[in-house]
Amino acid sequence: MIEEKLLEISELLHSYKTKDIGLLIGLSGINLAIYNIKNNNYGKEIDNNLNAIIREIGNGFSGHSHCNGISGFLWSLKYFIKTGGLEETDCIVFDQFNNFLFKRMNEDLRNNNWDFLHGAIGIGLFFLMDLSNSKSFTYVKELVEGLKNLSINERKRELKWSSLSSLIPGGSPMKAYNLGLAHGIASIIAFLTKTYQKEISKSTSKRLLEGAVDYLLSKINDIKENICYFPSRVINGEVEKYSRLAWCYGDLSIATVLYNTSRVLNDKVLEEFALQVLRHNTLRRDLEKDYVINASLCHGTAGIANIFYRMYWNTKEEIFKNAASFWFDKTLEMSKFPDGLAGYKTLNPVNYGGIQCEYGLLEGIAGIGLALHSWVTQTEPTWDECLLLS
């Protein structure tokens, strides 16, 4: 069933045309899926998409974000080089954009926009893939220093970073402390884990990393009273104790990040706690209660399944393989719309677009296909580094 579904998805991705160049919502993400699934003529389609991306940039496109801009596109090229799909000599574009992205990264930092998907950390993730370039090494050091300057001391050595958020969609923005991976402090931890591991501003990276981890751990819910360990946000002084089961927010991605951090820091206590959180979340299988409303990587069944599969790959614990199997079954069940893409539609609240067909990696069939392919082939989902899961 999965192989048949992958064939449907692959055929749709091969014929998809768009002017969006992005990694998480556009052609760069489509290329990532086509490359990993590797059906017939994938090289030709990737070349066509790369040419379309270059044309769009040549026509004046200047978006810079990891989600839908140039840094995400360049990250995808580095991924292809790293995994043998391209030769370094085939790519002459990196030097042309380094200074541009560095300037945009600094602008984002000045505006307190460290956001992973849309701000400075997303740019930093590309620079981390480009460390053979001495400029990129320097730029990452600048980003670590920028994160230090934006950090807020909570108490003792706890560190937090603020962003603007609202209590309701479209409401007035207020200062918030977002804990999740898509837009929150978990993404800072994931990024600093990489800089510490690569010995970039190592002492500063470690100090910020430990402070951020301490802040997250200080916000743990009483699990006897709550279904989840970690809140979503602290906003207007109030802790939003509930967090959904998903990649974007909540226990799954936070605990995966903490697990990765524990391995780099050789912190056995943190490692066991992260695994405890993840094992607990294997029991959360109520789609309505856990607000699982579609099959996407961002906040749907494929994203949940991939995290459990990623943790099975990391630990070989059967409890994670069984959980992954359950959520991949649910992903197939989500293919139920006669007018959908391979049966899939993305279900969002009306404020966020409502029910619609999506091709992209984060919310559409490209991401669903990537997760299904890794599972059915039992190969490491190396592509999930673009979601800070590895």
Coordinates of C-alpha atoms in Angstrom, one line a residue:
M1 CA 0.0 0.0 0.0
I2 CA 2.8 2.4 0.8
E3 CA 4.6 1.7 -2.4
E4 CA 1.4 2.3 -4.4
K5 CA 0.9 5.6 -2.5
L6 CA 4.5 6.6 -3.1
L7 CA 4.0 6.0 -6.9
E8 CA 1.0 8.3 -6.8
I9 CA 2.8 11.0 -4.9
S10 CA 5.9 10.7 -7.1
E11 CA 3.9 11.2 -10.3
L12 CA 2.2 14.3 -8.9
L13 CA 5.5 15.8 -7.7
H14 CA 7.1 15.2 -11.1
S15 CA 4.4 17.2 -12.9
Y16 CA 4.1 20.0 -10.3
K17 CA 5.0 23.5 -11.4
T18 CA 5.2 26.6 -9.2
K19 CA 7.2 29.8 -8.8
D20 CA 7.7 29.1 -5.1
I21 CA 11.4 28.2 -4.6
G22 CA 11.3 27.3 -1.0
L23 CA 12.6 24.2 0.8
L24 CA 9.6 23.7 3.0
I25 CA 6.8 25.1 0.8
G26 CA 8.2 25.1 -2.8
L27 CA 10.4 23.5 -5.5
S28 CA 13.5 22.9 -3.3
G29 CA 11.4 20.7 -1.1
I30 CA 9.8 19.0 -4.1
N31 CA 13.4 18.3 -5.3
L32 CA 14.3 16.8 -2.0
A33 CA 11.4 14.4 -2.1
I34 CA 12.0 13.4 -5.8
Y35 CA 15.7 12.9 -5.0
N36 CA 15.1 10.6 -2.1
I37 CA 12.2 8.6 -3.6
K38 CA 14.2 8.2 -6.8
N39 CA 11.6 7.1 -9.3
N40 CA 12.3 7.1 -13.0
N41 CA 13.7 10.3 -14.6
Y42 CA 14.2 12.0 -11.2
G43 CA 17.5 13.6 -12.4
K44 CA 15.7 15.4 -15.3
E45 CA 12.9 16.7 -13.1
I46 CA 15.4 17.9 -10.5
D47 CA 17.4 19.8 -13.2
N48 CA 14.2 21.3 -14.5
N49 CA 13.2 22.5 -11.1
L50 CA 16.7 23.9 -10.4
N51 CA 16.6 25.8 -13.6
A52 CA 13.2 27.2 -12.6
I53 CA 14.5 28.3 -9.2
I54 CA 17.5 30.0 -10.7
R55 CA 15.3 31.8 -13.2
E56 CA 13.0 33.0 -10.4
I57 CA 16.0 34.3 -8.4
G58 CA 17.3 36.0 -11.6
N59 CA 14.0 37.7 -12.0
G60 CA 14.5 39.4 -8.6
F61 CA 13.3 37.0 -6.0
S62 CA 15.1 38.0 -2.7
G63 CA 13.3 36.0 0.1
H64 CA 16.0 34.7 2.4
S65 CA 14.3 32.3 4.8
H66 CA 14.9 28.6 5.4
C67 CA 11.2 27.9 4.9
N68 CA 10.6 29.6 1.6
G69 CA 13.7 31.5 0.5
I70 CA 17.2 31.3 -0.8
S71 CA 18.9 29.9 2.3
G72 CA 16.6 26.8 2.2
F73 CA 17.3 26.4 -1.5
L74 CA 21.1 26.5 -0.8
W75 CA 20.7 24.0 2.1
S76 CA 19.1 21.6 -0.4
L77 CA 22.0 21.9 -2.8
K78 CA 24.4 21.2 0.1
Y79 CA 22.3 18.2 1.0
F80 CA 22.6 16.8 -2.5
I81 CA 26.4 17.3 -2.4
K82 CA 26.7 15.7 1.0
T83 CA 24.7 12.6 -0.1
G84 CA 26.4 12.2 -3.5
G85 CA 23.6 13.6 -5.7
L86 CA 25.7 16.6 -6.9
E87 CA 29.4 17.4 -7.2
E88 CA 30.7 20.5 -5.4
T89 CA 32.0 21.7 -8.8
D90 CA 28.5 21.6 -10.2
C91 CA 27.4 24.4 -7.8
I92 CA 28.9 27.9 -8.3
V93 CA 26.1 29.7 -6.6
F94 CA 27.1 29.6 -2.9
D95 CA 29.7 32.5 -2.9
Q96 CA 27.2 34.7 -4.8
F97 CA 24.7 34.6 -1.9
N98 CA 26.9 34.3 1.3
N99 CA 27.2 38.1 1.9
F100 CA 23.5 38.7 1.0
L101 CA 22.4 36.0 3.5
F102 CA 24.8 37.3 6.2
K103 CA 23.3 40.8 5.9
R104 CA 19.8 39.4 6.1
M105 CA 20.8 37.3 9.1
N106 CA 22.1 40.4 10.9
E107 CA 18.9 42.4 10.0
D108 CA 16.9 39.6 11.5
L109 CA 19.0 39.6 14.7
R110 CA 18.6 43.3 15.0
N111 CA 14.8 42.8 14.8
N112 CA 14.9 40.0 17.3
N113 CA 13.8 37.6 14.5
W114 CA 15.8 34.5 15.4
D115 CA 12.9 32.3 14.2
F116 CA 14.1 29.0 12.6
L117 CA 11.6 28.9 9.7
H118 CA 11.6 32.6 8.9
G119 CA 14.6 34.2 10.5
A120 CA 18.3 34.0 11.5
I121 CA 18.6 30.4 12.7
G122 CA 17.3 29.1 9.4
I123 CA 20.1 31.0 7.6
G124 CA 22.5 29.7 10.1
L125 CA 21.6 26.1 9.3
F126 CA 22.7 26.7 5.7
F127 CA 26.0 28.2 6.9
L128 CA 26.6 25.1 9.1
M129 CA 26.3 23.0 5.9
D130 CA 28.8 25.3 4.2
L131 CA 31.7 25.3 6.7
S132 CA 34.3 24.5 4.1
N133 CA 33.9 28.2 3.3
S134 CA 35.8 30.2 5.9
K135 CA 33.2 33.0 5.6
S136 CA 30.4 30.7 6.7
F137 CA 32.4 29.7 9.8
T138 CA 32.7 33.3 10.7
Y139 CA 29.0 34.0 10.0
V140 CA 28.0 31.1 12.4
K141 CA 30.2 32.6 15.1
E142 CA 28.4 35.9 14.6
L143 CA 25.1 34.2 14.9
V144 CA 26.1 32.5 18.2
E145 CA 27.2 35.9 19.5
G146 CA 23.9 37.4 18.3
L147 CA 21.9 34.8 20.2
K148 CA 23.9 35.5 23.3
N149 CA 23.1 39.2 23.0
L150 CA 19.3 38.4 22.6
S151 CA 19.2 36.0 25.5
I152 CA 17.4 36.9 28.7
N153 CA 18.5 35.5 32.1
E154 CA 15.5 34.0 33.9
R155 CA 17.2 32.8 37.1
K156 CA 20.4 31.1 38.1
R157 CA 21.8 30.1 34.7
E158 CA 18.4 29.7 32.9
L159 CA 18.2 31.5 29.5
K160 CA 15.2 32.3 27.4
W161 CA 14.5 34.2 24.2
S162 CA 11.4 36.3 23.5
S163 CA 9.3 36.6 20.4
L164 CA 5.9 38.1 19.6
S165 CA 2.8 36.0 19.6
S166 CA -0.9 36.3 20.2
L167 CA -3.4 34.4 22.3
I168 CA -5.8 34.0 19.3
P169 CA -5.1 34.0 15.5
G170 CA -5.0 37.6 14.3
G171 CA -4.9 38.9 17.9
S172 CA -2.7 41.6 19.2
P173 CA 1.0 40.5 19.5
M174 CA 2.5 40.2 22.9
K175 CA 5.9 39.2 24.2
A176 CA 6.0 35.4 24.5
Y177 CA 8.5 32.6 25.2
N178 CA 7.8 29.9 22.6
L179 CA 9.1 26.5 23.6
G180 CA 8.5 24.6 20.4
L181 CA 10.8 23.6 17.5
A182 CA 9.3 25.4 14.6
H183 CA 9.4 28.9 16.2
G184 CA 10.8 28.4 19.7
I185 CA 13.6 27.8 22.1
A186 CA 13.9 24.2 21.1
S187 CA 15.2 25.4 17.7
I188 CA 17.9 27.4 19.5
I189 CA 18.9 24.3 21.4
A190 CA 19.1 22.3 18.2
F191 CA 21.2 24.9 16.5
L192 CA 23.6 25.4 19.5
T193 CA 24.0 21.6 19.8
K194 CA 25.4 21.7 16.2
T195 CA 27.7 24.7 16.8
Y196 CA 29.1 23.1 20.0
Q197 CA 29.6 19.8 18.3
K198 CA 31.5 21.5 15.5
E199 CA 33.5 23.5 18.0
I200 CA 32.3 26.9 16.8
S201 CA 32.4 29.4 19.7
K202 CA 32.4 26.3 21.8
S203 CA 32.4 27.8 25.3
T204 CA 29.7 30.4 24.4
S205 CA 27.7 27.7 22.6
K206 CA 27.8 25.4 25.7
R207 CA 26.8 28.2 28.1
L208 CA 23.8 29.2 26.0
L209 CA 22.9 25.6 25.3
E210 CA 22.9 24.6 29.0
G211 CA 21.0 27.8 29.9
A212 CA 18.3 27.1 27.3
V213 CA 18.0 23.5 28.4
D214 CA 17.6 24.6 32.0
Y215 CA 14.9 27.0 31.1
L216 CA 12.9 24.3 29.2
L217 CA 13.3 21.9 32.0
S218 CA 12.0 24.5 34.5
K219 CA 8.7 24.6 32.6
I220 CA 7.9 20.9 32.8
N221 CA 4.2 20.1 33.5
D222 CA 3.1 17.8 36.3
I223 CA 2.5 14.8 34.2
K224 CA -0.1 13.4 36.6
E225 CA -2.3 16.4 35.8
N226 CA -1.3 17.0 32.1
I227 CA -1.1 14.7 29.1
C228 CA 2.1 16.3 28.0
Y229 CA 5.4 17.2 29.6
F230 CA 6.1 20.5 27.9
P231 CA 3.9 23.6 27.4
S232 CA 3.6 25.3 24.1
R233 CA 4.4 28.9 25.2
V234 CA 4.6 31.3 28.1
I235 CA 2.7 34.4 27.0
N236 CA 1.6 37.4 28.9
G237 CA 2.9 35.7 32.0
E238 CA 0.6 32.7 31.5
V239 CA 1.9 29.2 30.8
E240 CA 0.0 27.4 28.0
K241 CA 0.3 23.9 29.6
Y242 CA -1.2 21.9 26.7
S243 CA 0.8 21.1 23.6
R244 CA -0.3 19.1 20.6
L245 CA 1.3 15.9 19.3
A246 CA 3.3 17.2 16.4
W247 CA 6.6 18.2 15.0
C248 CA 6.0 22.0 15.2
Y249 CA 5.1 22.1 18.9
G250 CA 5.2 19.9 21.9
D251 CA 6.9 16.9 23.5
L252 CA 7.9 14.9 20.4
S253 CA 10.2 17.4 18.8
I254 CA 11.4 18.9 22.0
A255 CA 12.4 15.5 23.5
T256 CA 14.1 14.5 20.2
V257 CA 16.2 17.7 20.3
L258 CA 17.0 17.1 24.0
Y259 CA 18.0 13.5 23.1
N260 CA 20.4 14.8 20.4
T261 CA 21.8 17.4 22.8
S262 CA 22.3 14.8 25.5
R263 CA 24.4 12.7 23.2
V264 CA 26.6 15.6 22.2
L265 CA 27.1 16.7 25.8
N266 CA 27.4 13.1 27.0
D267 CA 24.7 13.9 29.6
K268 CA 23.1 10.5 30.6
V269 CA 20.5 12.1 32.9
L270 CA 19.2 14.3 30.1
E271 CA 19.3 11.4 27.7
E272 CA 17.2 9.2 30.0
F273 CA 14.7 12.0 30.6
A274 CA 14.3 12.7 26.8
L275 CA 13.6 9.0 26.3
Q276 CA 11.1 8.9 29.2
V277 CA 9.2 11.8 27.5
L278 CA 9.2 10.0 24.1
R279 CA 8.1 6.7 25.6
H280 CA 5.3 8.4 27.4
N281 CA 4.2 10.0 24.1
T282 CA 3.9 6.6 22.4
L283 CA 0.7 6.2 24.5
R284 CA -0.9 9.3 23.0
R285 CA -3.1 7.9 20.2
D286 CA -6.3 9.9 20.4
L287 CA -6.3 12.0 17.3
E288 CA -9.0 14.4 18.5
K289 CA -7.5 14.9 21.9
D290 CA -4.0 15.4 20.6
Y291 CA -5.2 17.7 17.8
V292 CA -3.9 15.5 14.9
I293 CA -6.1 16.7 12.0
N294 CA -4.1 15.9 8.8
A295 CA -1.2 13.8 7.4
S296 CA 1.5 16.5 7.1
L297 CA 5.0 16.6 8.6
C298 CA 4.3 19.9 10.4
H299 CA 1.4 18.9 12.5
G300 CA 0.1 15.6 11.2
T301 CA 0.5 11.9 11.2
A302 CA 3.5 11.7 8.9
G303 CA 5.4 14.1 11.1
I304 CA 4.6 12.1 14.3
A305 CA 5.4 8.8 12.5
N306 CA 8.8 10.1 11.3
I307 CA 9.8 11.3 14.7
F308 CA 9.1 7.9 16.2
Y309 CA 10.9 6.2 13.3
R310 CA 13.8 8.6 13.8
M311 CA 14.0 7.6 17.4
Y312 CA 13.8 3.9 16.5
W313 CA 16.7 4.5 14.1
N314 CA 18.6 6.2 16.9
T315 CA 17.9 3.8 19.7
K316 CA 16.6 0.5 18.2
E317 CA 13.9 0.5 20.9
E318 CA 10.9 -1.5 19.7
I319 CA 8.4 0.8 21.5
F320 CA 9.3 3.6 19.0
K321 CA 9.1 1.2 16.0
N322 CA 5.6 0.1 17.1
A323 CA 4.5 3.7 17.5
A324 CA 5.9 4.6 14.1
S325 CA 3.9 1.7 12.6
F326 CA 0.7 3.0 14.2
W327 CA 1.1 6.5 12.9
F328 CA 2.2 5.4 9.4
D329 CA -1.0 3.4 9.3
K330 CA -2.9 6.5 10.2
T331 CA -1.1 8.4 7.5
L332 CA -2.4 5.9 4.9
E333 CA -5.9 6.3 6.4
M334 CA -5.7 10.0 5.9
S335 CA -5.6 9.5 2.2
K336 CA -9.4 9.8 1.9
F337 CA -10.3 12.8 -0.3
P338 CA -11.4 11.9 -3.9
D339 CA -10.3 15.4 -5.0
G340 CA -7.1 15.4 -3.0
L341 CA -3.5 14.9 -4.0
A342 CA -3.0 11.1 -3.8
G343 CA -6.1 11.4 -1.6
Y344 CA -4.5 13.9 0.8
K345 CA -5.6 17.4 1.8
T346 CA -4.2 19.7 4.5
L347 CA -6.8 20.5 7.1
N348 CA -6.1 23.8 8.9
P349 CA -8.4 26.2 10.8
V350 CA -10.1 28.7 8.5
N351 CA -7.8 31.5 9.8
Y352 CA -4.9 29.5 8.3
G353 CA -6.3 28.6 4.9
G354 CA -8.9 25.9 5.8
I355 CA -8.9 22.6 3.8
Q356 CA -6.7 22.7 0.8
C357 CA -4.3 20.6 -1.5
E358 CA -0.7 21.1 -0.6
Y359 CA 2.4 19.9 -2.5
G360 CA 5.1 21.1 -0.3
L361 CA 7.4 19.4 2.2
L362 CA 6.1 20.9 5.4
E363 CA 2.4 20.6 4.9
G364 CA 1.9 18.6 1.7
I365 CA 2.5 15.4 -0.1
A366 CA 6.3 15.9 -0.6
G367 CA 6.8 15.6 3.1
I368 CA 4.3 12.7 3.4
G369 CA 6.2 10.9 0.6
L370 CA 9.6 11.5 2.3
A371 CA 8.4 10.0 5.5
L372 CA 6.7 7.0 3.9
H373 CA 9.7 6.3 1.7
S374 CA 12.1 6.2 4.7
W375 CA 9.8 3.9 6.6
V376 CA 9.1 1.4 3.7
T377 CA 12.8 1.2 2.8
Q378 CA 13.9 1.2 6.5
T379 CA 16.6 3.7 5.7
E380 CA 17.8 6.6 7.8
P381 CA 15.7 9.8 7.2
T382 CA 18.7 12.0 6.7
W383 CA 16.5 14.6 5.0
D384 CA 15.0 15.4 8.4
E385 CA 18.0 17.5 9.3
C386 CA 16.1 20.3 7.5
L387 CA 13.6 20.0 10.3
L388 CA 16.3 20.0 13.0
L389 CA 15.6 16.4 14.0
S390 CA 19.1 15.1 13.3

